[in-house]
Amino acid sequence: MDVLALEAKSVNGADAEKKSSSRPKPKPPKKAKRIVYFEVEIVDLKTKEKLLLLDKVEPTATVLDIKALVHKSYPKWYPARQSLRLDPKAKCLRDEEILQTLPVGTTASFYFRDLGPQLTWGTVFLTECVGPLIIYLMFYFHLPFIYSPKYDFTSSKHWVVHLACICHSFHYIKRILETMFVHRISHGTMPLKNIFKNCGYYWCSAAWMAYYINHPLYTTPYYGQMQVNAGLYVFLFCQIGNFSIHVALRNLKPPGSKTKKIPFPTKNPFTWMFWLVSCPNYTYEVGSWIGFTVMTQCVPVAFFTLVAFIQMTVWAKGKHGSYLKEFRDYPTLRSSILPFIL
């Protein structure tokens, strides 16, 4: 019995040794990857003076992170006020660009430019729109010191004058509401000095056209009610189209996303203009002012429409060009602002 017990123990021991030898050996712990930090030098673009040296900047840091580090050393230069570039003549770097993906070594020089005090684009848009709305109404109600004293707070006898005020007010109230609830503005800020130029253009144009449309000696359009109705229909059609495009562009970009997509027509017929132009919002905007010009038969309105068309053509061409660069499969049939023409 003792011999059999010893043999059983020896067999069990051998099996245990085999099992232990068959178990996989634990893998040695992986060595931690060595992080290569960057050394970033901030140089003034104009004077070429070294402003700051940032040591041990992580390779995954974005341009916005670097701006935040500069802001810590120079509190007056908040990130929106800074412009950074790799070369004095190069384009400004985007905030989302990552340091390790830039064409620099572990020691990088960034050229800094102070953009000056900034305002959010939403504030700029609201200021641009509220001004013309109030200014036009001042002329419409014939406030004192605008026309002859005998016309103070009088009302025009022409229906088209009241209709023009309704359309003008509707246009700018629509723009204010779109700025507040529809637009997703990709650009964060604008230099403070630009607001004077922008507002000066919009406010003075509104005063110029309002002065003549609401003038006591204003004459109605040559073709009468038929011309007024034609201009009104064009104005309303284009206003609805412009709003439809803005909603379509909003739905194209989720909140907080900076991913760009090609805009395409939706089930809304007003968005079918996307088949022909890259910026139908500008097409409809110009159409609205053409309708307003026909309805009022006013030279200042026609001049404002022409200048607006030239400016929006510049914007549309720039947008169209960026679409062509970013998307290889961008529809070739599209023009910038006018189908098959421009």
mmCIF file of C-alpha atoms in Angstrom, residues 21-331:
data_model
loop_
_atom_site.group_PDB
_atom_site.id
_atom_site.type_symbol
_atom_site.label_atom_id
_atom_site.label_comp_id
_atom_site.label_asym_id
_atom_site.label_seq_id
_atom_site.Cartn_x
_atom_site.Cartn_y
_atom_site.Cartn_z
ATOM 1 C CA SER A 21 5.748 23.939 -17.838
ATOM 2 C CA SER A 22 2.938 24.181 -20.446
ATOM 3 C CA ARG A 23 1.638 27.481 -19.045
ATOM 4 C CA PRO A 24 2.742 30.495 -21.114
ATOM 5 C CA LYS A 25 5.332 32.644 -19.482
ATOM 6 C CA PRO A 26 4.146 36.124 -18.630
ATOM 7 C CA LYS A 27 5.257 38.722 -21.194
ATOM 8 C CA PRO A 28 7.697 41.301 -19.956
ATOM 9 C CA PRO A 29 6.118 44.755 -19.458
ATOM 10 C CA LYS A 30 6.310 47.006 -22.507
ATOM 11 C CA LYS A 31 8.696 49.845 -22.288
ATOM 12 C CA ALA A 32 6.985 53.222 -22.241
ATOM 13 C CA LYS A 33 7.373 55.117 -25.483
ATOM 14 C CA ARG A 34 9.622 58.093 -25.209
ATOM 15 C CA ILE A 35 7.781 61.364 -25.906
ATOM 16 C CA VAL A 36 9.751 63.799 -27.988
ATOM 17 C CA TYR A 37 8.875 67.271 -26.789
ATOM 18 C CA PHE A 38 9.086 70.363 -28.965
ATOM 19 C CA GLU A 39 10.744 73.663 -28.307
ATOM 20 C CA VAL A 40 8.669 76.500 -29.745
ATOM 21 C CA GLU A 41 10.042 79.984 -30.262
ATOM 22 C CA ILE A 42 7.576 82.867 -30.696
ATOM 23 C CA VAL A 43 8.973 85.661 -32.869
ATOM 24 C CA ASP A 44 7.383 89.044 -33.557
ATOM 25 C CA LEU A 45 6.455 89.237 -37.240
ATOM 26 C CA LYS A 46 7.384 92.915 -37.668
ATOM 27 C CA THR A 47 10.436 93.407 -35.467
ATOM 28 C CA LYS A 48 11.736 89.790 -35.623
ATOM 29 C CA GLU A 49 12.268 90.063 -31.877
ATOM 30 C CA LYS A 50 11.987 86.874 -29.822
ATOM 31 C CA LEU A 51 8.945 87.218 -27.579
ATOM 32 C CA LEU A 52 8.797 83.870 -25.854
ATOM 33 C CA LEU A 53 10.408 80.439 -25.713
ATOM 34 C CA LEU A 54 8.076 77.554 -24.920
ATOM 35 C CA ASP A 55 9.915 74.498 -23.627
ATOM 36 C CA LYS A 56 8.603 70.924 -23.518
ATOM 37 C CA VAL A 57 5.581 71.454 -25.716
ATOM 38 C CA GLU A 58 3.796 68.160 -26.374
ATOM 39 C CA PRO A 59 3.789 66.962 -29.991
ATOM 40 C CA THR A 60 -0.009 66.595 -29.918
ATOM 41 C CA ALA A 61 -0.486 70.252 -28.969
ATOM 42 C CA THR A 62 -2.604 72.274 -31.386
ATOM 43 C CA VAL A 63 -1.983 75.798 -32.586
ATOM 44 C CA LEU A 64 -4.753 76.888 -30.238
ATOM 45 C CA ASP A 65 -2.858 75.278 -27.321
ATOM 46 C CA ILE A 66 0.242 77.264 -28.267
ATOM 47 C CA LYS A 67 -1.821 80.454 -28.394
ATOM 48 C CA ALA A 68 -3.101 79.659 -24.900
ATOM 49 C CA LEU A 69 0.494 79.343 -23.663
ATOM 50 C CA VAL A 70 1.358 82.704 -25.216
ATOM 51 C CA HIS A 71 -1.722 84.175 -23.532
ATOM 52 C CA LYS A 72 -0.416 83.033 -20.135
ATOM 53 C CA SER A 73 2.748 85.083 -20.621
ATOM 54 C CA TYR A 74 1.029 88.014 -22.359
ATOM 55 C CA PRO A 75 -2.522 88.322 -20.924
ATOM 56 C CA LYS A 76 -3.547 91.100 -23.335
ATOM 57 C CA TRP A 77 -3.053 88.765 -26.318
ATOM 58 C CA TYR A 78 -5.959 86.364 -25.946
ATOM 59 C CA PRO A 79 -6.018 83.499 -28.507
ATOM 60 C CA ALA A 80 -8.506 85.159 -30.885
ATOM 61 C CA ARG A 81 -6.208 88.166 -31.106
ATOM 62 C CA GLN A 82 -3.193 86.113 -32.193
ATOM 63 C CA SER A 83 -2.039 85.133 -35.654
ATOM 64 C CA LEU A 84 0.696 82.494 -35.902
ATOM 65 C CA ARG A 85 2.503 81.376 -39.046
ATOM 66 C CA LEU A 86 5.620 79.393 -39.903
ATOM 67 C CA ASP A 87 6.973 81.991 -42.306
ATOM 68 C CA PRO A 88 6.444 85.766 -42.398
ATOM 69 C CA LYS A 89 4.889 85.488 -45.875
ATOM 70 C CA ALA A 90 2.931 82.277 -45.254
ATOM 71 C CA LYS A 91 -0.760 81.965 -44.407
ATOM 72 C CA CYS A 92 -1.974 81.976 -40.817
ATOM 73 C CA LEU A 93 -2.099 78.574 -39.172
ATOM 74 C CA ARG A 94 -5.521 77.212 -38.271
ATOM 75 C CA ASP A 95 -6.279 76.655 -34.597
ATOM 76 C CA GLU A 96 -6.946 72.934 -35.089
ATOM 77 C CA GLU A 97 -3.600 72.145 -36.752
ATOM 78 C CA ILE A 98 -1.378 69.815 -34.695
ATOM 79 C CA LEU A 99 2.245 70.632 -33.963
ATOM 80 C CA GLN A 100 3.729 67.262 -34.947
ATOM 81 C CA THR A 101 2.001 67.366 -38.351
ATOM 82 C CA LEU A 102 3.515 70.727 -39.275
ATOM 83 C CA PRO A 103 6.666 70.873 -41.446
ATOM 84 C CA VAL A 104 8.934 71.752 -38.525
ATOM 85 C CA GLY A 105 11.609 70.013 -36.479
ATOM 86 C CA THR A 106 11.652 69.616 -32.727
ATOM 87 C CA THR A 107 12.724 73.253 -32.553
ATOM 88 C CA ALA A 108 10.125 75.415 -34.281
ATOM 89 C CA SER A 109 9.776 79.144 -34.828
ATOM 90 C CA PHE A 110 6.330 80.721 -35.026
ATOM 91 C CA TYR A 111 5.881 84.262 -36.303
ATOM 92 C CA PHE A 112 3.406 86.189 -34.198
ATOM 93 C CA ARG A 113 1.142 89.046 -35.255
ATOM 94 C CA ASP A 114 -1.258 90.967 -33.028
ATOM 95 C CA LEU A 115 -4.628 91.219 -34.806
ATOM 96 C CA GLY A 116 -5.885 93.865 -32.419
ATOM 97 C CA PRO A 117 -9.091 93.839 -30.345
ATOM 98 C CA GLN A 118 -11.649 91.345 -31.661
ATOM 99 C CA LEU A 119 -15.430 91.052 -31.804
ATOM 100 C CA THR A 120 -17.462 87.917 -32.388
ATOM 101 C CA TRP A 121 -19.011 87.603 -35.831
ATOM 102 C CA GLY A 122 -22.441 87.298 -34.245
ATOM 103 C CA THR A 123 -22.019 90.729 -32.635
ATOM 104 C CA VAL A 124 -20.855 92.188 -35.956
ATOM 105 C CA PHE A 125 -23.814 90.758 -37.880
ATOM 106 C CA LEU A 126 -26.325 91.994 -35.313
ATOM 107 C CA THR A 127 -24.815 95.483 -35.319
ATOM 108 C CA GLU A 128 -24.834 95.575 -39.118
ATOM 109 C CA CYS A 129 -28.525 94.638 -39.227
ATOM 110 C CA VAL A 130 -29.983 96.565 -36.300
ATOM 111 C CA GLY A 131 -28.586 99.865 -37.593
ATOM 112 C CA PRO A 132 -30.297 99.840 -41.033
ATOM 113 C CA LEU A 133 -33.546 98.677 -39.449
ATOM 114 C CA ILE A 134 -33.693 101.629 -37.033
ATOM 115 C CA ILE A 135 -32.338 104.197 -39.493
ATOM 116 C CA TYR A 136 -34.895 103.325 -42.166
ATOM 117 C CA LEU A 137 -37.766 103.600 -39.681
ATOM 118 C CA MET A 138 -36.529 107.054 -38.623
ATOM 119 C CA PHE A 139 -36.994 108.279 -42.192
ATOM 120 C CA TYR A 140 -40.275 106.396 -42.613
ATOM 121 C CA PHE A 141 -41.866 108.118 -39.599
ATOM 122 C CA HIS A 142 -40.492 111.498 -40.769
ATOM 123 C CA LEU A 143 -38.701 112.323 -37.551
ATOM 124 C CA PRO A 144 -37.753 116.011 -37.080
ATOM 125 C CA PHE A 145 -34.636 117.472 -38.732
ATOM 126 C CA ILE A 146 -34.853 115.042 -41.676
ATOM 127 C CA TYR A 147 -37.316 116.750 -43.997
ATOM 128 C CA SER A 148 -39.059 120.119 -43.854
ATOM 129 C CA PRO A 149 -40.740 120.767 -40.459
ATOM 130 C CA LYS A 150 -44.195 120.694 -42.028
ATOM 131 C CA TYR A 151 -43.677 117.006 -42.854
ATOM 132 C CA ASP A 152 -42.639 115.950 -39.319
ATOM 133 C CA PHE A 153 -44.393 112.730 -38.277
ATOM 134 C CA THR A 154 -46.547 112.725 -41.402
ATOM 135 C CA SER A 155 -47.375 109.644 -43.446
ATOM 136 C CA SER A 156 -46.922 109.102 -47.179
ATOM 137 C CA LYS A 157 -49.978 108.848 -49.390
ATOM 138 C CA HIS A 158 -48.338 106.223 -51.624
ATOM 139 C CA TRP A 159 -48.955 102.559 -50.781
ATOM 140 C CA VAL A 160 -45.590 101.519 -52.259
ATOM 141 C CA VAL A 161 -43.783 103.598 -49.595
ATOM 142 C CA HIS A 162 -45.449 101.608 -46.812
ATOM 143 C CA LEU A 163 -44.837 98.354 -48.671
ATOM 144 C CA ALA A 164 -41.151 99.207 -49.082
ATOM 145 C CA CYS A 165 -40.851 99.843 -45.337
ATOM 146 C CA ILE A 166 -42.466 96.483 -44.578
ATOM 147 C CA CYS A 167 -40.127 94.652 -46.980
ATOM 148 C CA HIS A 168 -36.993 96.455 -45.762
ATOM 149 C CA SER A 169 -37.864 95.796 -42.111
ATOM 150 C CA PHE A 170 -38.742 92.171 -42.867
ATOM 151 C CA HIS A 171 -35.367 91.642 -44.558
ATOM 152 C CA TYR A 172 -33.311 92.900 -41.623
ATOM 153 C CA ILE A 173 -35.479 91.292 -38.932
ATOM 154 C CA LYS A 174 -35.026 88.020 -40.819
ATOM 155 C CA ARG A 175 -31.249 88.517 -40.843
ATOM 156 C CA ILE A 176 -31.222 89.250 -37.106
ATOM 157 C CA LEU A 177 -33.240 86.124 -36.298
ATOM 158 C CA GLU A 178 -31.047 84.006 -38.597
ATOM 159 C CA THR A 179 -27.921 85.281 -36.850
ATOM 160 C CA MET A 180 -29.397 84.357 -33.474
ATOM 161 C CA PHE A 181 -30.994 80.993 -34.281
ATOM 162 C CA VAL A 182 -29.867 79.640 -37.679
ATOM 163 C CA HIS A 183 -26.296 80.522 -38.610
ATOM 164 C CA ARG A 184 -23.393 78.418 -37.369
ATOM 165 C CA ILE A 185 -20.511 80.812 -37.848
ATOM 166 C CA SER A 186 -17.216 79.059 -38.523
ATOM 167 C CA HIS A 187 -15.054 82.173 -38.091
ATOM 168 C CA GLY A 188 -14.831 83.110 -34.440
ATOM 169 C CA THR A 189 -13.970 86.795 -34.439
ATOM 170 C CA MET A 190 -13.401 89.899 -36.534
ATOM 171 C CA PRO A 191 -11.059 92.846 -35.838
ATOM 172 C CA LEU A 192 -12.851 95.641 -33.992
ATOM 173 C CA LYS A 193 -11.767 98.230 -36.583
ATOM 174 C CA ASN A 194 -13.677 96.369 -39.325
ATOM 175 C CA ILE A 195 -17.027 96.953 -37.671
ATOM 176 C CA PHE A 196 -16.799 100.676 -38.411
ATOM 177 C CA LYS A 197 -16.234 99.982 -42.100
ATOM 178 C CA ASN A 198 -19.010 97.386 -42.312
ATOM 179 C CA CYS A 199 -21.539 99.370 -40.313
ATOM 180 C CA GLY A 200 -20.665 102.558 -42.154
ATOM 181 C CA TYR A 201 -21.500 100.877 -45.458
ATOM 182 C CA TYR A 202 -24.796 99.317 -44.331
ATOM 183 C CA TRP A 203 -26.000 102.231 -42.224
ATOM 184 C CA CYS A 204 -25.189 104.944 -44.779
ATOM 185 C CA SER A 205 -26.744 102.909 -47.601
ATOM 186 C CA ALA A 206 -29.924 102.447 -45.565
ATOM 187 C CA ALA A 207 -30.099 106.185 -44.846
ATOM 188 C CA TRP A 208 -29.487 107.073 -48.500
ATOM 189 C CA MET A 209 -32.236 104.849 -49.910
ATOM 190 C CA ALA A 210 -34.645 105.626 -47.048
ATOM 191 C CA TYR A 211 -34.267 109.363 -47.600
ATOM 192 C CA TYR A 212 -35.501 109.155 -51.198
ATOM 193 C CA ILE A 213 -38.129 106.419 -50.810
ATOM 194 C CA ASN A 214 -39.775 108.195 -47.866
ATOM 195 C CA HIS A 215 -39.325 111.702 -49.245
ATOM 196 C CA PRO A 216 -42.588 113.716 -49.414
ATOM 197 C CA LEU A 217 -41.901 114.363 -53.145
ATOM 198 C CA TYR A 218 -41.246 110.701 -53.971
ATOM 199 C CA THR A 219 -42.822 109.580 -57.247
ATOM 200 C CA THR A 220 -44.238 106.088 -57.688
ATOM 201 C CA PRO A 221 -42.843 103.574 -60.239
ATOM 202 C CA TYR A 222 -43.460 104.340 -63.905
ATOM 203 C CA TYR A 223 -45.537 101.203 -64.605
ATOM 204 C CA GLY A 224 -47.600 101.598 -61.458
ATOM 205 C CA GLN A 225 -49.076 98.718 -59.495
ATOM 206 C CA MET A 226 -47.979 96.102 -62.019
ATOM 207 C CA GLN A 227 -44.311 97.042 -61.504
ATOM 208 C CA VAL A 228 -44.725 97.161 -57.731
ATOM 209 C CA ASN A 229 -46.326 93.712 -57.669
ATOM 210 C CA ALA A 230 -43.622 92.217 -59.915
ATOM 211 C CA GLY A 231 -40.868 93.569 -57.674
ATOM 212 C CA LEU A 232 -42.698 92.359 -54.559
ATOM 213 C CA TYR A 233 -43.089 88.807 -55.899
ATOM 214 C CA VAL A 234 -39.407 88.620 -56.816
ATOM 215 C CA PHE A 235 -38.430 89.985 -53.392
ATOM 216 C CA LEU A 236 -40.562 87.494 -51.441
ATOM 217 C CA PHE A 237 -39.533 84.540 -53.609
ATOM 218 C CA CYS A 238 -35.841 85.278 -53.104
ATOM 219 C CA GLN A 239 -36.245 85.919 -49.380
ATOM 220 C CA ILE A 240 -37.791 82.474 -48.933
ATOM 221 C CA GLY A 241 -35.041 80.966 -51.086
ATOM 222 C CA ASN A 242 -32.318 82.692 -49.094
ATOM 223 C CA PHE A 243 -33.774 81.417 -45.817
ATOM 224 C CA SER A 244 -34.079 77.869 -47.231
ATOM 225 C CA ILE A 245 -30.393 77.854 -48.207
ATOM 226 C CA HIS A 246 -29.341 79.072 -44.763
ATOM 227 C CA VAL A 247 -31.313 76.266 -43.106
ATOM 228 C CA ALA A 248 -29.795 73.698 -45.494
ATOM 229 C CA LEU A 249 -26.267 74.926 -44.693
ATOM 230 C CA ARG A 250 -27.028 74.787 -40.974
ATOM 231 C CA ASN A 251 -28.198 71.174 -41.217
ATOM 232 C CA LEU A 252 -25.036 70.303 -43.134
ATOM 233 C CA LYS A 253 -22.801 71.097 -40.164
ATOM 234 C CA PRO A 254 -23.556 69.579 -36.722
ATOM 235 C CA PRO A 255 -22.989 71.825 -33.675
ATOM 236 C CA GLY A 256 -19.304 72.186 -32.839
ATOM 237 C CA SER A 257 -18.160 70.351 -35.965
ATOM 238 C CA LYS A 258 -15.574 71.867 -38.301
ATOM 239 C CA THR A 259 -15.832 69.107 -40.895
ATOM 240 C CA LYS A 260 -16.678 70.535 -44.304
ATOM 241 C CA LYS A 261 -19.125 68.807 -46.635
ATOM 242 C CA ILE A 262 -20.417 69.440 -50.124
ATOM 243 C CA PRO A 263 -23.881 71.044 -49.953
ATOM 244 C CA PHE A 264 -26.496 69.286 -52.075
ATOM 245 C CA PRO A 265 -30.172 70.033 -52.833
ATOM 246 C CA THR A 266 -32.770 68.732 -50.392
ATOM 247 C CA LYS A 267 -36.485 68.059 -50.784
ATOM 248 C CA ASN A 268 -37.081 71.801 -50.490
ATOM 249 C CA PRO A 269 -37.389 73.101 -54.099
ATOM 250 C CA PHE A 270 -35.674 76.368 -53.163
ATOM 251 C CA THR A 271 -32.466 74.414 -52.480
ATOM 252 C CA TRP A 272 -32.381 72.999 -56.011
ATOM 253 C CA MET A 273 -30.249 75.990 -56.945
ATOM 254 C CA PHE A 274 -27.367 73.967 -55.488
ATOM 255 C CA TRP A 275 -27.390 71.994 -58.762
ATOM 256 C CA LEU A 276 -26.247 75.139 -60.586
ATOM 257 C CA VAL A 277 -24.339 77.401 -58.177
ATOM 258 C CA SER A 278 -22.093 76.990 -55.164
ATOM 259 C CA CYS A 279 -23.515 79.929 -53.210
ATOM 260 C CA PRO A 280 -27.265 80.182 -53.898
ATOM 261 C CA ASN A 281 -27.702 82.189 -50.703
ATOM 262 C CA TYR A 282 -25.883 85.049 -52.462
ATOM 263 C CA THR A 283 -27.905 84.462 -55.642
ATOM 264 C CA TYR A 284 -31.151 84.806 -53.716
ATOM 265 C CA GLU A 285 -29.824 87.815 -51.779
ATOM 266 C CA VAL A 286 -29.017 89.688 -54.986
ATOM 267 C CA GLY A 287 -32.418 88.670 -56.382
ATOM 268 C CA SER A 288 -34.139 90.161 -53.326
ATOM 269 C CA TRP A 289 -32.484 93.541 -53.849
ATOM 270 C CA ILE A 290 -33.254 93.458 -57.574
ATOM 271 C CA GLY A 291 -36.906 92.929 -56.657
ATOM 272 C CA PHE A 292 -36.720 95.798 -54.147
ATOM 273 C CA THR A 293 -35.172 98.022 -56.834
ATOM 274 C CA VAL A 294 -37.958 97.234 -59.296
ATOM 275 C CA MET A 295 -40.613 97.783 -56.640
ATOM 276 C CA THR A 296 -39.322 101.208 -55.513
ATOM 277 C CA GLN A 297 -37.705 102.434 -58.767
ATOM 278 C CA CYS A 298 -35.088 104.207 -56.659
ATOM 279 C CA VAL A 299 -31.547 104.964 -57.889
ATOM 280 C CA PRO A 300 -29.836 104.596 -54.453
ATOM 281 C CA VAL A 301 -31.392 101.124 -54.127
ATOM 282 C CA ALA A 302 -30.093 100.187 -57.595
ATOM 283 C CA PHE A 303 -26.599 101.431 -56.676
ATOM 284 C CA PHE A 304 -26.658 99.486 -53.403
ATOM 285 C CA THR A 305 -27.757 96.362 -55.310
ATOM 286 C CA LEU A 306 -24.886 96.724 -57.795
ATOM 287 C CA VAL A 307 -22.255 97.149 -55.064
ATOM 288 C CA ALA A 308 -23.731 94.220 -53.107
ATOM 289 C CA PHE A 309 -23.630 92.044 -56.226
ATOM 290 C CA ILE A 310 -19.944 92.850 -56.828
ATOM 291 C CA GLN A 311 -19.034 92.093 -53.202
ATOM 292 C CA MET A 312 -21.049 88.874 -53.054
ATOM 293 C CA THR A 313 -19.504 87.741 -56.345
ATOM 294 C CA VAL A 314 -16.057 88.075 -54.749
ATOM 295 C CA TRP A 315 -17.201 86.034 -51.735
ATOM 296 C CA ALA A 316 -18.898 83.425 -53.932
ATOM 297 C CA LYS A 317 -15.821 82.986 -56.139
ATOM 298 C CA GLY A 318 -13.654 82.484 -53.083
ATOM 299 C CA LYS A 319 -16.057 79.898 -51.653
ATOM 300 C CA HIS A 320 -16.360 78.139 -55.015
ATOM 301 C CA GLY A 321 -12.578 77.985 -55.326
ATOM 302 C CA SER A 322 -12.176 76.490 -51.851
ATOM 303 C CA TYR A 323 -14.786 73.826 -52.684
ATOM 304 C CA LEU A 324 -12.848 72.845 -55.814
ATOM 305 C CA LYS A 325 -9.594 72.575 -53.842
ATOM 306 C CA GLU A 326 -11.030 70.567 -50.947
ATOM 307 C CA PHE A 327 -13.265 68.148 -52.861
ATOM 308 C CA ARG A 328 -12.046 66.270 -55.930
ATOM 309 C CA ASP A 329 -15.564 65.045 -56.690
ATOM 310 C CA TYR A 330 -17.106 68.515 -56.523
ATOM 311 C CA PRO A 331 -19.878 68.943 -59.156
#
